[in-house]
PDB file of C-alpha atoms in Angstrom:
ATOM      1  CA  MET A   1      14.472  65.280 -19.726  1.00 75.00           C
ATOM      2  CA  ILE A   2      17.675  62.945 -20.495  1.00 88.00           C
ATOM      3  CA  LYS A   3      16.524  59.430 -21.423  1.00 94.00           C
ATOM      4  CA  LYS A   4      17.098  56.851 -18.917  1.00 97.00           C
ATOM      5  CA  ARG A   5      19.262  53.870 -19.699  1.00 98.00           C
ATOM      6  CA  ILE A   6      17.566  50.357 -19.228  1.00 98.00           C
ATOM      7  CA  VAL A   7      19.196  46.946 -18.509  1.00 98.00           C
ATOM      8  CA  VAL A   8      16.596  43.854 -18.575  1.00 98.00           C
ATOM      9  CA  LEU A   9      17.506  40.899 -16.924  1.00 97.00           C
ATOM     10  CA  ALA A  10      15.755  37.472 -18.250  1.00 96.00           C
ATOM     11  CA  SER A  11      15.888  34.068 -17.920  1.00 94.00           C
ATOM     12  CA  GLY A  12      13.686  32.707 -20.655  1.00 91.00           C
ATOM     13  CA  GLY A  13      11.596  33.307 -23.265  1.00 93.00           C
ATOM     14  CA  GLY A  14      11.585  36.920 -22.914  1.00 94.00           C
ATOM     15  CA  THR A  15       7.680  37.778 -23.838  1.00 95.00           C
ATOM     16  CA  ASP A  16       7.940  40.084 -21.037  1.00 95.00           C
ATOM     17  CA  LEU A  17      10.938  41.456 -22.598  1.00 97.00           C
ATOM     18  CA  GLN A  18       9.309  41.690 -25.775  1.00 97.00           C
ATOM     19  CA  SER A  19       6.641  43.670 -24.367  1.00 97.00           C
ATOM     20  CA  ILE A  20       9.435  46.474 -23.282  1.00 97.00           C
ATOM     21  CA  ILE A  21      10.937  46.352 -26.505  1.00 98.00           C
ATOM     22  CA  ASP A  22       7.533  46.926 -28.270  1.00 97.00           C
ATOM     23  CA  ALA A  23       6.492  49.663 -26.240  1.00 97.00           C
ATOM     24  CA  TRP A  24      10.435  51.441 -26.507  1.00 97.00           C
ATOM     25  CA  GLN A  25      10.306  50.767 -30.434  1.00 96.00           C
ATOM     26  CA  ASN A  26       6.796  52.479 -30.596  1.00 96.00           C
ATOM     27  CA  GLY A  27       8.034  55.593 -28.498  1.00 95.00           C
ATOM     28  CA  GLU A  28       6.040  55.075 -25.413  1.00 96.00           C
ATOM     29  CA  ILE A  29       9.419  54.892 -23.214  1.00 97.00           C
ATOM     30  CA  ASN A  30      11.601  57.612 -22.576  1.00 94.00           C
ATOM     31  CA  GLY A  31      14.675  55.513 -22.647  1.00 96.00           C
ATOM     32  CA  ASP A  32      16.993  53.232 -24.345  1.00 96.00           C
ATOM     33  CA  ILE A  33      17.389  49.738 -23.623  1.00 98.00           C
ATOM     34  CA  VAL A  34      21.305  49.297 -23.851  1.00 97.00           C
ATOM     35  CA  GLY A  35      21.511  45.729 -22.655  1.00 98.00           C
ATOM     36  CA  VAL A  36      19.689  42.412 -21.899  1.00 98.00           C
ATOM     37  CA  ILE A  37      21.720  39.940 -19.715  1.00 97.00           C
ATOM     38  CA  SER A  38      20.541  36.415 -19.092  1.00 96.00           C
ATOM     39  CA  ASN A  39      21.893  33.504 -16.687  1.00 94.00           C
ATOM     40  CA  ASN A  40      20.992  31.075 -19.390  1.00 93.00           C
ATOM     41  CA  PRO A  41      22.987  31.259 -22.768  1.00 94.00           C
ATOM     42  CA  GLY A  42      20.120  29.407 -24.620  1.00 95.00           C
ATOM     43  CA  ALA A  43      17.407  31.844 -23.335  1.00 96.00           C
ATOM     44  CA  TYR A  44      15.205  33.312 -26.293  1.00 97.00           C
ATOM     45  CA  ALA A  45      15.343  36.296 -24.784  1.00 97.00           C
ATOM     46  CA  LEU A  46      18.941  36.971 -26.048  1.00 97.00           C
ATOM     47  CA  GLU A  47      17.631  36.429 -29.685  1.00 97.00           C
ATOM     48  CA  ARG A  48      14.941  38.973 -29.028  1.00 98.00           C
ATOM     49  CA  ALA A  49      17.500  41.563 -27.900  1.00 98.00           C
ATOM     50  CA  ARG A  50      19.718  40.804 -30.808  1.00 97.00           C
ATOM     51  CA  LEU A  51      16.823  40.773 -33.223  1.00 97.00           C
ATOM     52  CA  ALA A  52      16.073  44.522 -31.963  1.00 97.00           C
ATOM     53  CA  GLY A  53      19.559  45.566 -32.020  1.00 97.00           C
ATOM     54  CA  ILE A  54      20.037  45.672 -28.473  1.00 98.00           C
ATOM     55  CA  LYS A  55      23.414  44.143 -26.712  1.00 97.00           C
ATOM     56  CA  ALA A  56      22.623  40.525 -25.641  1.00 97.00           C
ATOM     57  CA  VAL A  57      24.932  39.398 -22.736  1.00 96.00           C
ATOM     58  CA  SER A  58      24.987  35.807 -21.501  1.00 95.00           C
ATOM     59  CA  VAL A  59      26.450  35.563 -17.874  1.00 93.00           C
ATOM     60  CA  ASP A  60      25.998  31.515 -17.641  1.00 90.00           C
ATOM     61  CA  TYR A  61      24.966  30.562 -13.996  1.00 83.00           C
ATOM     62  CA  LYS A  62      26.598  27.157 -14.695  1.00 85.00           C
ATOM     63  CA  SER A  63      29.829  28.627 -15.559  1.00 85.00           C
ATOM     64  CA  TYR A  64      30.771  29.647 -12.034  1.00 87.00           C
ATOM     65  CA  GLY A  65      31.989  27.995  -9.106  1.00 82.00           C
ATOM     66  CA  SER A  66      29.642  29.505  -6.366  1.00 88.00           C
ATOM     67  CA  VAL A  67      26.586  32.055  -6.609  1.00 88.00           C
ATOM     68  CA  GLY A  68      29.232  34.409  -5.277  1.00 89.00           C
ATOM     69  CA  GLU A  69      31.299  34.352  -8.184  1.00 91.00           C
ATOM     70  CA  TYR A  70      28.171  34.618 -10.495  1.00 91.00           C
ATOM     71  CA  ASN A  71      26.959  37.606  -8.726  1.00 91.00           C
ATOM     72  CA  GLU A  72      30.200  39.419  -9.153  1.00 93.00           C
ATOM     73  CA  GLU A  73      30.518  38.782 -13.132  1.00 94.00           C
ATOM     74  CA  LEU A  74      26.787  39.957 -12.948  1.00 95.00           C
ATOM     75  CA  LEU A  75      27.500  43.058 -11.218  1.00 95.00           C
ATOM     76  CA  ARG A  76      30.396  43.530 -13.257  1.00 95.00           C
ATOM     77  CA  GLU A  77      28.624  43.615 -16.434  1.00 96.00           C
ATOM     78  CA  LEU A  78      25.642  45.918 -14.960  1.00 97.00           C
ATOM     79  CA  LYS A  79      28.414  48.334 -14.197  1.00 96.00           C
ATOM     80  CA  VAL A  80      29.788  48.285 -17.610  1.00 96.00           C
ATOM     81  CA  LEU A  81      26.279  48.988 -19.121  1.00 97.00           C
ATOM     82  CA  SER A  82      25.657  51.994 -16.460  1.00 97.00           C
ATOM     83  CA  PRO A  83      21.851  51.597 -16.088  1.00 98.00           C
ATOM     84  CA  ASP A  84      19.393  53.987 -14.542  1.00 98.00           C
ATOM     85  CA  LEU A  85      16.784  51.484 -14.493  1.00 98.00           C
ATOM     86  CA  ILE A  86      17.436  47.527 -14.234  1.00 98.00           C
ATOM     87  CA  VAL A  87      14.291  45.749 -14.910  1.00 98.00           C
ATOM     88  CA  LEU A  88      13.815  41.951 -14.369  1.00 96.00           C
ATOM     89  CA  ALA A  89      11.819  40.396 -16.557  1.00 95.00           C
ATOM     90  CA  GLY A  90      11.356  36.533 -15.999  1.00 89.00           C
ATOM     91  CA  TYR A  91      14.632  36.508 -13.958  1.00 91.00           C
ATOM     92  CA  ILE A  92      14.505  33.578 -11.706  1.00 85.00           C
ATOM     93  CA  LYS A  93      17.587  34.350  -9.447  1.00 86.00           C
ATOM     94  CA  ILE A  94      17.518  36.421  -6.414  1.00 87.00           C
ATOM     95  CA  LEU A  95      19.848  39.483  -6.748  1.00 91.00           C
ATOM     96  CA  PRO A  96      22.175  39.724  -3.837  1.00 89.00           C
ATOM     97  CA  GLY A  97      22.255  42.436  -1.531  1.00 91.00           C
ATOM     98  CA  GLU A  98      25.382  44.083  -3.194  1.00 92.00           C
ATOM     99  CA  ILE A  99      23.192  44.505  -6.359  1.00 94.00           C
ATOM    100  CA  THR A 100      19.940  45.660  -4.831  1.00 94.00           C
ATOM    101  CA  ARG A 101      21.997  48.064  -2.651  1.00 93.00           C
ATOM    102  CA  GLU A 102      23.981  49.725  -5.463  1.00 94.00           C
ATOM    103  CA  TYR A 103      20.912  50.118  -7.272  1.00 96.00           C
ATOM    104  CA  THR A 104      18.088  50.972  -4.484  1.00 95.00           C
ATOM    105  CA  ASN A 105      14.763  52.193  -5.957  1.00 96.00           C
ATOM    106  CA  ARG A 106      16.500  51.384  -9.540  1.00 97.00           C
ATOM    107  CA  ILE A 107      15.465  48.023  -9.907  1.00 97.00           C
ATOM    108  CA  ILE A 108      11.804  46.392 -10.853  1.00 97.00           C
ATOM    109  CA  ASN A 109      10.414  43.244 -11.225  1.00 95.00           C
ATOM    110  CA  ILE A 110       6.980  41.663 -12.356  1.00 95.00           C
ATOM    111  CA  HIS A 111       5.400  38.769 -10.331  1.00 94.00           C
ATOM    112  CA  PRO A 112       2.698  36.719 -11.659  1.00 95.00           C
ATOM    113  CA  ALA A 113       0.412  37.226  -8.358  1.00 97.00           C
ATOM    114  CA  LEU A 114      -1.020  39.845  -6.180  1.00 97.00           C
ATOM    115  CA  ILE A 115       1.863  40.275  -3.403  1.00 96.00           C
ATOM    116  CA  PRO A 116       2.248  39.446  -0.645  1.00 94.00           C
ATOM    117  CA  SER A 117       0.312  36.363  -1.661  1.00 95.00           C
ATOM    118  CA  PHE A 118       1.710  33.343  -3.747  1.00 95.00           C
ATOM    119  CA  CYS A 119       5.402  35.054  -3.519  1.00 90.00           C
ATOM    120  CA  GLY A 120       8.975  34.312  -2.066  1.00 86.00           C
ATOM    121  CA  GLU A 121      11.639  31.634  -2.865  1.00 81.00           C
ATOM    122  CA  GLY A 122      10.377  28.762  -4.787  1.00 83.00           C
ATOM    123  CA  TRP A 123       7.259  30.833  -5.849  1.00 88.00           C
ATOM    124  CA  TYR A 124       7.818  31.382 -10.085  1.00 85.00           C
ATOM    125  CA  GLY A 125       6.704  30.524 -13.322  1.00 88.00           C
ATOM    126  CA  ILE A 126       3.745  27.688 -13.400  1.00 94.00           C
ATOM    127  CA  HIS A 127       4.432  26.853  -9.524  1.00 94.00           C
ATOM    128  CA  VAL A 128       2.444  30.467  -9.025  1.00 96.00           C
ATOM    129  CA  HIS A 129      -0.442  29.436 -10.824  1.00 98.00           C
ATOM    130  CA  GLU A 130      -0.846  25.713  -9.656  1.00 97.00           C
ATOM    131  CA  GLY A 131      -0.657  27.345  -6.010  1.00 97.00           C
ATOM    132  CA  VAL A 132      -3.489  29.672  -7.354  1.00 97.00           C
ATOM    133  CA  LYS A 133      -5.463  26.896  -8.616  1.00 97.00           C
ATOM    134  CA  ALA A 134      -5.152  24.638  -5.465  1.00 97.00           C
ATOM    135  CA  SER A 135      -5.883  27.799  -3.222  1.00 97.00           C
ATOM    136  CA  GLY A 136      -9.377  28.258  -4.488  1.00 97.00           C
ATOM    137  CA  VAL A 137      -9.045  31.794  -4.641  1.00 98.00           C
ATOM    138  CA  LYS A 138     -11.054  33.800  -7.165  1.00 98.00           C
ATOM    139  CA  LEU A 139      -8.908  36.340  -7.929  1.00 98.00           C
ATOM    140  CA  THR A 140      -5.125  36.419  -9.302  1.00 98.00           C
ATOM    141  CA  GLY A 141      -3.209  38.982 -11.072  1.00 98.00           C
ATOM    142  CA  ALA A 142       0.466  40.387 -11.618  1.00 97.00           C
ATOM    143  CA  THR A 143       2.483  42.882  -9.168  1.00 97.00           C
ATOM    144  CA  VAL A 144       5.230  45.553 -10.481  1.00 98.00           C
ATOM    145  CA  HIS A 145       7.286  46.410  -7.600  1.00 97.00           C
ATOM    146  CA  PHE A 146      10.765  47.705  -6.775  1.00 97.00           C
ATOM    147  CA  VAL A 147      13.378  44.990  -5.781  1.00 95.00           C
ATOM    148  CA  ASP A 148      15.044  44.878  -2.329  1.00 89.00           C
ATOM    149  CA  GLU A 149      16.941  42.164  -0.636  1.00 82.00           C
ATOM    150  CA  LEU A 150      13.813  39.806  -0.115  1.00 76.00           C
ATOM    151  CA  ALA A 151      12.580  37.759  -2.669  1.00 76.00           C
ATOM    152  CA  ASP A 152       9.297  39.192  -4.151  1.00 74.00           C
ATOM    153  CA  HIS A 153       9.419  42.101  -1.817  1.00 80.00           C
ATOM    154  CA  GLY A 154       9.818  45.855  -1.771  1.00 92.00           C
ATOM    155  CA  ALA A 155       7.541  48.718  -2.444  1.00 96.00           C
ATOM    156  CA  ILE A 156       4.620  47.981  -4.789  1.00 97.00           C
ATOM    157  CA  ILE A 157       4.198  50.238  -8.337  1.00 98.00           C
ATOM    158  CA  LEU A 158       1.470  48.516  -9.797  1.00 98.00           C
ATOM    159  CA  GLN A 159      -1.088  45.674  -9.708  1.00 98.00           C
ATOM    160  CA  GLU A 160      -4.166  44.364 -11.643  1.00 98.00           C
ATOM    161  CA  SER A 161      -6.466  41.418 -11.018  1.00 98.00           C
ATOM    162  CA  VAL A 162      -7.772  38.763 -13.526  1.00 98.00           C
ATOM    163  CA  PRO A 163     -10.602  36.107 -12.411  1.00 98.00           C
ATOM    164  CA  VAL A 164      -9.957  32.692 -11.778  1.00 98.00           C
ATOM    165  CA  TYR A 165     -12.580  30.336 -12.876  1.00 98.00           C
ATOM    166  CA  TYR A 166     -13.178  26.797 -11.222  1.00 97.00           C
ATOM    167  CA  GLU A 167     -12.338  24.814 -14.580  1.00 97.00           C
ATOM    168  CA  ASP A 168      -9.065  26.646 -15.411  1.00 97.00           C
ATOM    169  CA  THR A 169      -5.834  24.664 -15.576  1.00 98.00           C
ATOM    170  CA  PRO A 170      -2.453  26.543 -14.347  1.00 98.00           C
ATOM    171  CA  GLU A 171      -1.814  27.097 -17.995  1.00 98.00           C
ATOM    172  CA  GLU A 172      -4.858  28.766 -18.655  1.00 98.00           C
ATOM    173  CA  ILE A 173      -4.185  30.918 -15.523  1.00 98.00           C
ATOM    174  CA  GLN A 174      -0.904  31.759 -16.601  1.00 97.00           C
ATOM    175  CA  SER A 175      -2.066  33.010 -20.135  1.00 96.00           C
ATOM    176  CA  ARG A 176      -4.543  35.105 -18.247  1.00 97.00           C
ATOM    177  CA  VAL A 177      -1.806  36.982 -16.194  1.00 97.00           C
ATOM    178  CA  LEU A 178       0.659  37.076 -19.119  1.00 96.00           C
ATOM    179  CA  GLU A 179      -1.915  39.466 -20.642  1.00 96.00           C
ATOM    180  CA  ILE A 180      -1.794  41.986 -18.281  1.00 97.00           C
ATOM    181  CA  GLU A 181       2.049  41.492 -17.372  1.00 96.00           C
ATOM    182  CA  HIS A 182       2.398  42.609 -21.043  1.00 96.00           C
ATOM    183  CA  LYS A 183       0.695  45.895 -20.450  1.00 97.00           C
ATOM    184  CA  MET A 184       1.662  46.461 -16.851  1.00 97.00           C
ATOM    185  CA  LEU A 185       5.653  46.294 -17.317  1.00 97.00           C
ATOM    186  CA  PRO A 186       5.683  48.693 -20.085  1.00 98.00           C
ATOM    187  CA  LYS A 187       3.795  50.908 -18.286  1.00 98.00           C
ATOM    188  CA  ALA A 188       5.807  50.828 -15.181  1.00 98.00           C
ATOM    189  CA  VAL A 189       9.017  51.130 -17.015  1.00 98.00           C
ATOM    190  CA  ALA A 190       7.448  54.301 -18.761  1.00 98.00           C
ATOM    191  CA  LEU A 191       6.807  55.942 -15.413  1.00 98.00           C
ATOM    192  CA  PHE A 192       9.886  55.404 -14.116  1.00 98.00           C
ATOM    193  CA  CYS A 193      11.666  56.795 -17.075  1.00 97.00           C
ATOM    194  CA  GLU A 194       9.285  60.033 -16.780  1.00 97.00           C
ATOM    195  CA  ASP A 195      10.563  60.511 -12.997  1.00 97.00           C
ATOM    196  CA  ARG A 196       6.987  59.653 -12.050  1.00 97.00           C
ATOM    197  CA  LEU A 197       7.278  57.190  -9.289  1.00 98.00           C
ATOM    198  CA  GLU A 198       8.300  58.510  -5.666  1.00 97.00           C
ATOM    199  CA  VAL A 199       9.383  56.038  -2.932  1.00 96.00           C
ATOM    200  CA  ILE A 200       7.820  56.941   0.487  1.00 96.00           C
ATOM    201  CA  GLY A 201       8.675  54.789   3.013  1.00 91.00           C
ATOM    202  CA  SER A 202       7.129  51.174   1.918  1.00 92.00           C
ATOM    203  CA  ARG A 203       4.759  52.763  -0.377  1.00 96.00           C
ATOM    204  CA  VAL A 204       4.905  54.178  -4.023  1.00 97.00           C
ATOM    205  CA  LYS A 205       3.294  57.245  -5.148  1.00 97.00           C
ATOM    206  CA  VAL A 206       2.651  57.663  -8.829  1.00 96.00           C
ATOM    207  CA  LYS A 207       2.865  61.279  -9.531  1.00 93.00           C
TER     208      LYS A 207
END
């Protein structure tokens, strides 16, 4: 089986990215991470890429006069890297239709909640876990899904749950969810690279 070319988009510290790098270096993923792109030039995710010998690309959102110009440059960089799979690992920008259509069923995202709860525009980072705590739910978790033109939407690949305790702070919930994120995301990448994910309508069959 030909190895898949993987590009990761990240905006921050890159712990989810590191989980993929670790799995890749351990031979658990039948693919090669050919690039990491960040909208934030100061993102530690870029340093993680460099330390692993992966091409690190900064497309600074603030350097462009409009969202359209930024998205055009992002698409150009993606085409240069020619990915089979794009992974959003803590990437906080919503991808435009030009990119999601170009890479239909080849973009996956991880969201720190059980979609369709606590998701969509504005639901990212600690805001998700603050919402979870305020709601009183007893379970939360993480979701890996294919990306379409809507925020935190698209066919669900994997979901796992964790308990929410009354005494939890949002930060404690976040930490618990991150633990499962770091297992789920590499697993989803590995399944994609083994051609074991089939999108049927709005559902994903794991073969």
